PDB file of C-alpha atoms in Angstrom:
ATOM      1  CA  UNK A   1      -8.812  -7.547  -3.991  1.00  0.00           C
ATOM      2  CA  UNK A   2      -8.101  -7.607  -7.751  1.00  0.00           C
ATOM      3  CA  UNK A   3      -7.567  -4.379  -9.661  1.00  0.00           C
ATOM      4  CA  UNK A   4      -7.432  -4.184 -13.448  1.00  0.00           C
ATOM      5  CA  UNK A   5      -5.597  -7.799 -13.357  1.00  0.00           C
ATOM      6  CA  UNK A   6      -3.275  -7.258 -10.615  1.00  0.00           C
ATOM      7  CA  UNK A   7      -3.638  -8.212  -7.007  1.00  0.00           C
ATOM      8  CA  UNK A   8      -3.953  -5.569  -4.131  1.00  0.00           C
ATOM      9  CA  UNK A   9      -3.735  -6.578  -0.279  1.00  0.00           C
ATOM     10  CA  UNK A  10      -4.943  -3.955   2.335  1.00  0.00           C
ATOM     11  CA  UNK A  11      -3.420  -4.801   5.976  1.00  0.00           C
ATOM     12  CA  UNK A  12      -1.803  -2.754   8.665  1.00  0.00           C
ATOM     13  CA  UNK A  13       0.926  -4.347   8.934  1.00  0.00           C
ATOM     14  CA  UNK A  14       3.219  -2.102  11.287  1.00  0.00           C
ATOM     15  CA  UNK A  15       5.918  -4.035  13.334  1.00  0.00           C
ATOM     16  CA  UNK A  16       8.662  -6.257  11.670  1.00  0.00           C
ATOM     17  CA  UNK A  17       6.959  -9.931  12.430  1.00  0.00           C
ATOM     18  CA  UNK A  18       3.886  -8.649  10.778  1.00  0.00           C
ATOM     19  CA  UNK A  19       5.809  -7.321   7.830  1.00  0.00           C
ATOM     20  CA  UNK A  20       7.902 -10.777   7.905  1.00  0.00           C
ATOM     21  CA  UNK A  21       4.317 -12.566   7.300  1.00  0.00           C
ATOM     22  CA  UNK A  22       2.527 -10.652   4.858  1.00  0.00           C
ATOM     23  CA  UNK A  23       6.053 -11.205   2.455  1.00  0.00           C
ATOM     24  CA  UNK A  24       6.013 -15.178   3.385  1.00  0.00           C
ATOM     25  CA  UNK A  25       1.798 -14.792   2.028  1.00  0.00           C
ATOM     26  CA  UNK A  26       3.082 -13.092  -1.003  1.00  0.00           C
ATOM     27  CA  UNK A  27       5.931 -15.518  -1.306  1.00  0.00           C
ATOM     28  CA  UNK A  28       3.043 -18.016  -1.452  1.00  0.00           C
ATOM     29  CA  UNK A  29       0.908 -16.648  -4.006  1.00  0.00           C
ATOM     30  CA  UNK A  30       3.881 -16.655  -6.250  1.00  0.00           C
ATOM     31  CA  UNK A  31       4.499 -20.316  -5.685  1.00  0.00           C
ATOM     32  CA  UNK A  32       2.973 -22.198  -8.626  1.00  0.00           C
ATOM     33  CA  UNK A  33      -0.168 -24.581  -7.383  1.00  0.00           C
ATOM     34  CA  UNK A  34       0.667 -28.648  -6.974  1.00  0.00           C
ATOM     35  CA  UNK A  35      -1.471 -28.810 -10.393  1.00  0.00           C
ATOM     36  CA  UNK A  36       0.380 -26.899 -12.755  1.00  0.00           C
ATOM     37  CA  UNK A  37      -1.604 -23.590 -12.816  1.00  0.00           C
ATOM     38  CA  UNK A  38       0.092 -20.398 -12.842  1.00  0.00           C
ATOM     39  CA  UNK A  39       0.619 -18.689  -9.447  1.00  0.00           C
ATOM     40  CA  UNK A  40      -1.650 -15.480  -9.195  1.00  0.00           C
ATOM     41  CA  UNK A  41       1.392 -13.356  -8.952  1.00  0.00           C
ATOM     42  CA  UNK A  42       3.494 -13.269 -11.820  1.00  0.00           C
ATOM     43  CA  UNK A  43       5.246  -9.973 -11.421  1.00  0.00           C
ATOM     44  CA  UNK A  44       6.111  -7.299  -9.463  1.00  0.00           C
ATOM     45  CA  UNK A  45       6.110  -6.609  -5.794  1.00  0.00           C
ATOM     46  CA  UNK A  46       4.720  -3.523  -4.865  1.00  0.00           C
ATOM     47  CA  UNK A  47       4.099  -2.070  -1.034  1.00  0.00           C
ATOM     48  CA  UNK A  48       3.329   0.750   0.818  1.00  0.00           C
ATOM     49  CA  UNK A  49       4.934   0.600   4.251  1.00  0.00           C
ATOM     50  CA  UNK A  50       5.010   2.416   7.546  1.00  0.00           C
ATOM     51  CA  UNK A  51       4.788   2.373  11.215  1.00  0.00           C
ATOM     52  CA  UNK A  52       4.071   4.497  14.159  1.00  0.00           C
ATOM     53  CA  UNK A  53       6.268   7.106  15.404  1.00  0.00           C
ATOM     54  CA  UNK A  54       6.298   5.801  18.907  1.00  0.00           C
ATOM     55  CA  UNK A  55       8.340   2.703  18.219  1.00  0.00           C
ATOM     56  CA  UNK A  56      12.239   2.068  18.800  1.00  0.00           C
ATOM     57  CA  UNK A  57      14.498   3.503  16.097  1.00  0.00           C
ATOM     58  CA  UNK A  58      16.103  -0.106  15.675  1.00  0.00           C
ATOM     59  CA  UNK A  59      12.446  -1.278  15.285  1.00  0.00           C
ATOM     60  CA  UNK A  60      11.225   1.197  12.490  1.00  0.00           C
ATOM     61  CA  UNK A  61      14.779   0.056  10.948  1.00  0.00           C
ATOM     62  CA  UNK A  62      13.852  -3.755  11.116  1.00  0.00           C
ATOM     63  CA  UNK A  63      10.598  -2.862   9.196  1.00  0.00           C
ATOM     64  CA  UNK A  64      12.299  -1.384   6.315  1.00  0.00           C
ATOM     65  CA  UNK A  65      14.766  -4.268   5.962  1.00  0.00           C
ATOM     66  CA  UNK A  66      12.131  -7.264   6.267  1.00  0.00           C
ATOM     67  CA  UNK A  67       9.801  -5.033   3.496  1.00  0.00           C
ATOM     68  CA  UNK A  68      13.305  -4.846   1.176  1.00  0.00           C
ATOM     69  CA  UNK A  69      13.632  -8.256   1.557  1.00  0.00           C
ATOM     70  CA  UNK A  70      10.077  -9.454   0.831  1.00  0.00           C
ATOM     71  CA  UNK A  71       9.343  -6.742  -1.873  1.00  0.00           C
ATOM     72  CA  UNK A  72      10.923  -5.459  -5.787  1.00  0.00           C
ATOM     73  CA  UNK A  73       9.576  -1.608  -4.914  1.00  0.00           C
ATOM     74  CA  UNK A  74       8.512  -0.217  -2.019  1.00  0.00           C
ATOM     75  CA  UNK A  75       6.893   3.324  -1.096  1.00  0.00           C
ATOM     76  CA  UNK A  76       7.439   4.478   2.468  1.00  0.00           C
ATOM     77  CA  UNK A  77       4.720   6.906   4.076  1.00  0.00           C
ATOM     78  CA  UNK A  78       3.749   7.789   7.646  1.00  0.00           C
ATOM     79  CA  UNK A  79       0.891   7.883   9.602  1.00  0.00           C
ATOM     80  CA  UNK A  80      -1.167  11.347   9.954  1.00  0.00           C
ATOM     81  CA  UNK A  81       0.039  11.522  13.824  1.00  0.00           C
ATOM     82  CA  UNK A  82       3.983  11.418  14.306  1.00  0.00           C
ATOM     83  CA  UNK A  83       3.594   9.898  17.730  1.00  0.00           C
ATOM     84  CA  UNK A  84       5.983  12.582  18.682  1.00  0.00           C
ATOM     85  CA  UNK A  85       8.315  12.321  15.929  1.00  0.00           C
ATOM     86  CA  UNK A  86       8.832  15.285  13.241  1.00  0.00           C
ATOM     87  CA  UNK A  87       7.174  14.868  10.070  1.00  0.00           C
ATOM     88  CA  UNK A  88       9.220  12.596   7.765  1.00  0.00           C
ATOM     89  CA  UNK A  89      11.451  10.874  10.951  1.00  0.00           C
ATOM     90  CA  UNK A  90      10.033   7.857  10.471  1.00  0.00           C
ATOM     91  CA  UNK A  91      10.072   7.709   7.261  1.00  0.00           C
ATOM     92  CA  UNK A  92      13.864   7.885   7.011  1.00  0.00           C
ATOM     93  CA  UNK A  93      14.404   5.580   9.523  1.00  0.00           C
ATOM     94  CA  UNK A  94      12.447   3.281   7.255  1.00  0.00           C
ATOM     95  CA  UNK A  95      14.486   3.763   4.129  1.00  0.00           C
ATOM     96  CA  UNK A  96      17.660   3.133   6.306  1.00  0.00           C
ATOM     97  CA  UNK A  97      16.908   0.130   6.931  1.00  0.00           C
ATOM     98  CA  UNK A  98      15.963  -0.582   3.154  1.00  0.00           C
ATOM     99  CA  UNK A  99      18.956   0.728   2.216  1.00  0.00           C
ATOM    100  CA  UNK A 100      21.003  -1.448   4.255  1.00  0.00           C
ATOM    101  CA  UNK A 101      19.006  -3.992   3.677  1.00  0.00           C
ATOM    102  CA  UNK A 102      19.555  -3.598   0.103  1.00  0.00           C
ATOM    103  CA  UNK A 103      23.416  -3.062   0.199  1.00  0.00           C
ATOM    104  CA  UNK A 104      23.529  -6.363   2.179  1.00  0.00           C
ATOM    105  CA  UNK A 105      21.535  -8.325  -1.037  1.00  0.00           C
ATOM    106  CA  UNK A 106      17.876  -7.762  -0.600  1.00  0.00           C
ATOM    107  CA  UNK A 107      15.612  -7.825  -3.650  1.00  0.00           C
ATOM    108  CA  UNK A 108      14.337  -4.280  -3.580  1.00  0.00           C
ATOM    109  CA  UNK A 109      15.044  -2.668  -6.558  1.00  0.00           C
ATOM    110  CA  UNK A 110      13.389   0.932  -5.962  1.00  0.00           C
ATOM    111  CA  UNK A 111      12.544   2.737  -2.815  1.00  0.00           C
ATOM    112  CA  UNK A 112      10.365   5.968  -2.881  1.00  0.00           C
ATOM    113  CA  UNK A 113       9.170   8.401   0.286  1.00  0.00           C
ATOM    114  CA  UNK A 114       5.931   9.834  -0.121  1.00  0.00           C
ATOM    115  CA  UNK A 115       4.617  10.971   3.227  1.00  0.00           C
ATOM    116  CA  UNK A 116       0.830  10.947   2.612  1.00  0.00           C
ATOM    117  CA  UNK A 117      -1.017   7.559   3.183  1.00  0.00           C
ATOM    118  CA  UNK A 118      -3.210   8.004   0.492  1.00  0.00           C
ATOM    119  CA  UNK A 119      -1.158   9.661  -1.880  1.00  0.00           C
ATOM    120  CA  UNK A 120       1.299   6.920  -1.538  1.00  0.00           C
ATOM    121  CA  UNK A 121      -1.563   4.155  -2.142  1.00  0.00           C
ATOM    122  CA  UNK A 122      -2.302   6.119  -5.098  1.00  0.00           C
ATOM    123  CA  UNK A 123       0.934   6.194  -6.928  1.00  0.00           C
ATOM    124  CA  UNK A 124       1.549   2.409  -5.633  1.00  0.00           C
ATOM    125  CA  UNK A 125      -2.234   1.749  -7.195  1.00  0.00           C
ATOM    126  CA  UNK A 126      -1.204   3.342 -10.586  1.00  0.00           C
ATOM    127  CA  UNK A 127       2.075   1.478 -10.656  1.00  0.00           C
ATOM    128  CA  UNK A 128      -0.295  -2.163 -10.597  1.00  0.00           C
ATOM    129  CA  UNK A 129       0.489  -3.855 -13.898  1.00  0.00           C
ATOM    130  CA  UNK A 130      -1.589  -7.292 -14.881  1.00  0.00           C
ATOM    131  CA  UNK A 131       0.134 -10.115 -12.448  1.00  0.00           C
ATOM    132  CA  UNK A 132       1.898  -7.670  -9.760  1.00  0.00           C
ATOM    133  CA  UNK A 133       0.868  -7.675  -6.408  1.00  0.00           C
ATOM    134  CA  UNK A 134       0.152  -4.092  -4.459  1.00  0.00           C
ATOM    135  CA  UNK A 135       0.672  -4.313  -0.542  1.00  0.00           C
ATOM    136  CA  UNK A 136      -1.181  -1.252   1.096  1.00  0.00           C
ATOM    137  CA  UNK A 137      -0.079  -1.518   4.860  1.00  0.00           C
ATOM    138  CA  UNK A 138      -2.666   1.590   6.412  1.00  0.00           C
ATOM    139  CA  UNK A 139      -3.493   3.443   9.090  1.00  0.00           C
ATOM    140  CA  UNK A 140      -6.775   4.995   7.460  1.00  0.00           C
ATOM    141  CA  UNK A 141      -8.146   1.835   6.077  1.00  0.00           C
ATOM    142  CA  UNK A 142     -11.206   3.881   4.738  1.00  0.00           C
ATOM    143  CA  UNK A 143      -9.779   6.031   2.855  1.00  0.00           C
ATOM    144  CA  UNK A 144      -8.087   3.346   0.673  1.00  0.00           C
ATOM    145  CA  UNK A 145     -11.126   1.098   0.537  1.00  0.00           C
ATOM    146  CA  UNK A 146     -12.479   4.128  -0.802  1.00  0.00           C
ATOM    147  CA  UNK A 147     -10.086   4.537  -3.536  1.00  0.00           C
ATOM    148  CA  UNK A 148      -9.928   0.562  -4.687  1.00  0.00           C
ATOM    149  CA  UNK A 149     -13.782   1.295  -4.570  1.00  0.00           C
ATOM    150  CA  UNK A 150     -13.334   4.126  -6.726  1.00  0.00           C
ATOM    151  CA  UNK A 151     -10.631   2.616  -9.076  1.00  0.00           C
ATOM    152  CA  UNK A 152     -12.769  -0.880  -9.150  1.00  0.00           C
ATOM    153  CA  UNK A 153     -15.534   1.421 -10.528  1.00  0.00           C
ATOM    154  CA  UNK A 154     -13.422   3.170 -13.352  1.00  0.00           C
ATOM    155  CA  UNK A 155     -13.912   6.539 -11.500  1.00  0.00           C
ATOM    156  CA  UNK A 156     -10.784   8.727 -11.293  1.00  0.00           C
ATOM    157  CA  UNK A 157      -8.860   9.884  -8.012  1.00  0.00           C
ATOM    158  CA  UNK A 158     -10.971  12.516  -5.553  1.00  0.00           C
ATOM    159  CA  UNK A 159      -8.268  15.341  -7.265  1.00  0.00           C
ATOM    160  CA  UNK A 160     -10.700  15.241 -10.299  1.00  0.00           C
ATOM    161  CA  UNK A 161     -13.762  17.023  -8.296  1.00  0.00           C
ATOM    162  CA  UNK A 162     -16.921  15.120  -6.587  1.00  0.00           C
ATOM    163  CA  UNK A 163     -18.353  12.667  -7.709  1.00  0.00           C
ATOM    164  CA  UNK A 164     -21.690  12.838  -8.643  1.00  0.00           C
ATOM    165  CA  UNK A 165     -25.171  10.504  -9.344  1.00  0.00           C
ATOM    166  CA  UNK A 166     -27.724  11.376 -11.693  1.00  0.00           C
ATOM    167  CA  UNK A 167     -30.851  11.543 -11.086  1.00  0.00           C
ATOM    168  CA  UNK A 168     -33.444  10.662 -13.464  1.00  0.00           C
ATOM    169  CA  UNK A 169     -36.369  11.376 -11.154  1.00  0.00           C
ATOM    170  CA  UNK A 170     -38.959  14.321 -12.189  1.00  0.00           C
ATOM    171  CA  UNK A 171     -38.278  16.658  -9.897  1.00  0.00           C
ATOM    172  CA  UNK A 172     -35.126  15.922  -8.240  1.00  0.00           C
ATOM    173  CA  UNK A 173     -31.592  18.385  -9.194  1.00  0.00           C
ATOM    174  CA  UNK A 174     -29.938  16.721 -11.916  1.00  0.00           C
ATOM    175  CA  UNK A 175     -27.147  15.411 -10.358  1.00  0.00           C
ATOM    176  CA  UNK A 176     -26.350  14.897  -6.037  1.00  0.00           C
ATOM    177  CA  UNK A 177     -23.594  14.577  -4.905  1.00  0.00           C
ATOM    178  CA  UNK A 178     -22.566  11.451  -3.417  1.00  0.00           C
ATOM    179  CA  UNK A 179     -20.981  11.449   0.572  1.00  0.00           C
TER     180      UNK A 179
END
């Protein structure tokens, strides 16, 4: 998907070997092509990560310290059910193994928490300069299309109110809104 000249990739990626092949696709679209043209991603690095709560703490580790190795800045979030874990667990277990990751070399320069899937897609979203690359790893896939949708139409985040179509029709309210 491309966003006001930067590159976004929705997957749900949520286990290390997953995580280890979206960063080798990424690593490829940075690779300049055999003919000389630019890769498409010049810059940044960008991705949203998480994983279920119901996975081995060594596991949700691993995740964190593939993503620091594969990405420059990287937002950790959780899915809306724990899987049995308190609220934020997972999370932390993530940025440990970021951390560590990043103590041991890794190219991560910034690591954020924000719990909320969509939230986090947001602020990842509005981080998106021309020739980055923004990796949305989700659990509600629907929700983000719906804010790429949004964002691809120039409309603002769902904090601004509903939006609304006009109706030009005699006879119809002046403005619906939309579901």
């Amino acid at each position: 998907f491309e966003l006001d000249g930067y590159r976004v990739i929705v997957d749900y990626a949520h286990n290390p070997p997953a995580v280890t092949a979206l960063g080798e696709f990424v690593e490829a679209l940075a690779e300049p092509t055999p003919g000389g043209r630019l890769p498409l991603v010049t810059g940044r690095r960008i991705a949203v990560v998480a994983t279920a709560g119901d996975r081995r703490d060594e596991d949700v580790r691993q995740i964190g310290a593939v993503a620091a190795r594969c990405f420059d800045t990287l937002i950790v979030r959780e899915d809306v059910n724990p899987r049995g874990r308190a609220r934020g667990e997972t999370a932390g277990l993530i940025v440990e193994g970021i951390e560590a990751a990043r103590a041991a070399g890794a190219r991560v320069e910034s690591v954020e928490t924000v719990l909320d899937e969509l939230e986090a897609s947001q602020r990842a979203l509005d981080m998106g300069q021309p020739g980055d690359i923004v990796v949305l790893c989700v659990d509600r896939a629907n929700d983000v299309w719906k804010e790429l949708q949004r964002r691809q139409h120039g409309a603002a985040s769902p904090t601004s109110g509903p939006v609304l179509a006009v109706s030009e029709e005699p006879g119809e309210p002046a403005a619906l809104p939309l579901q």
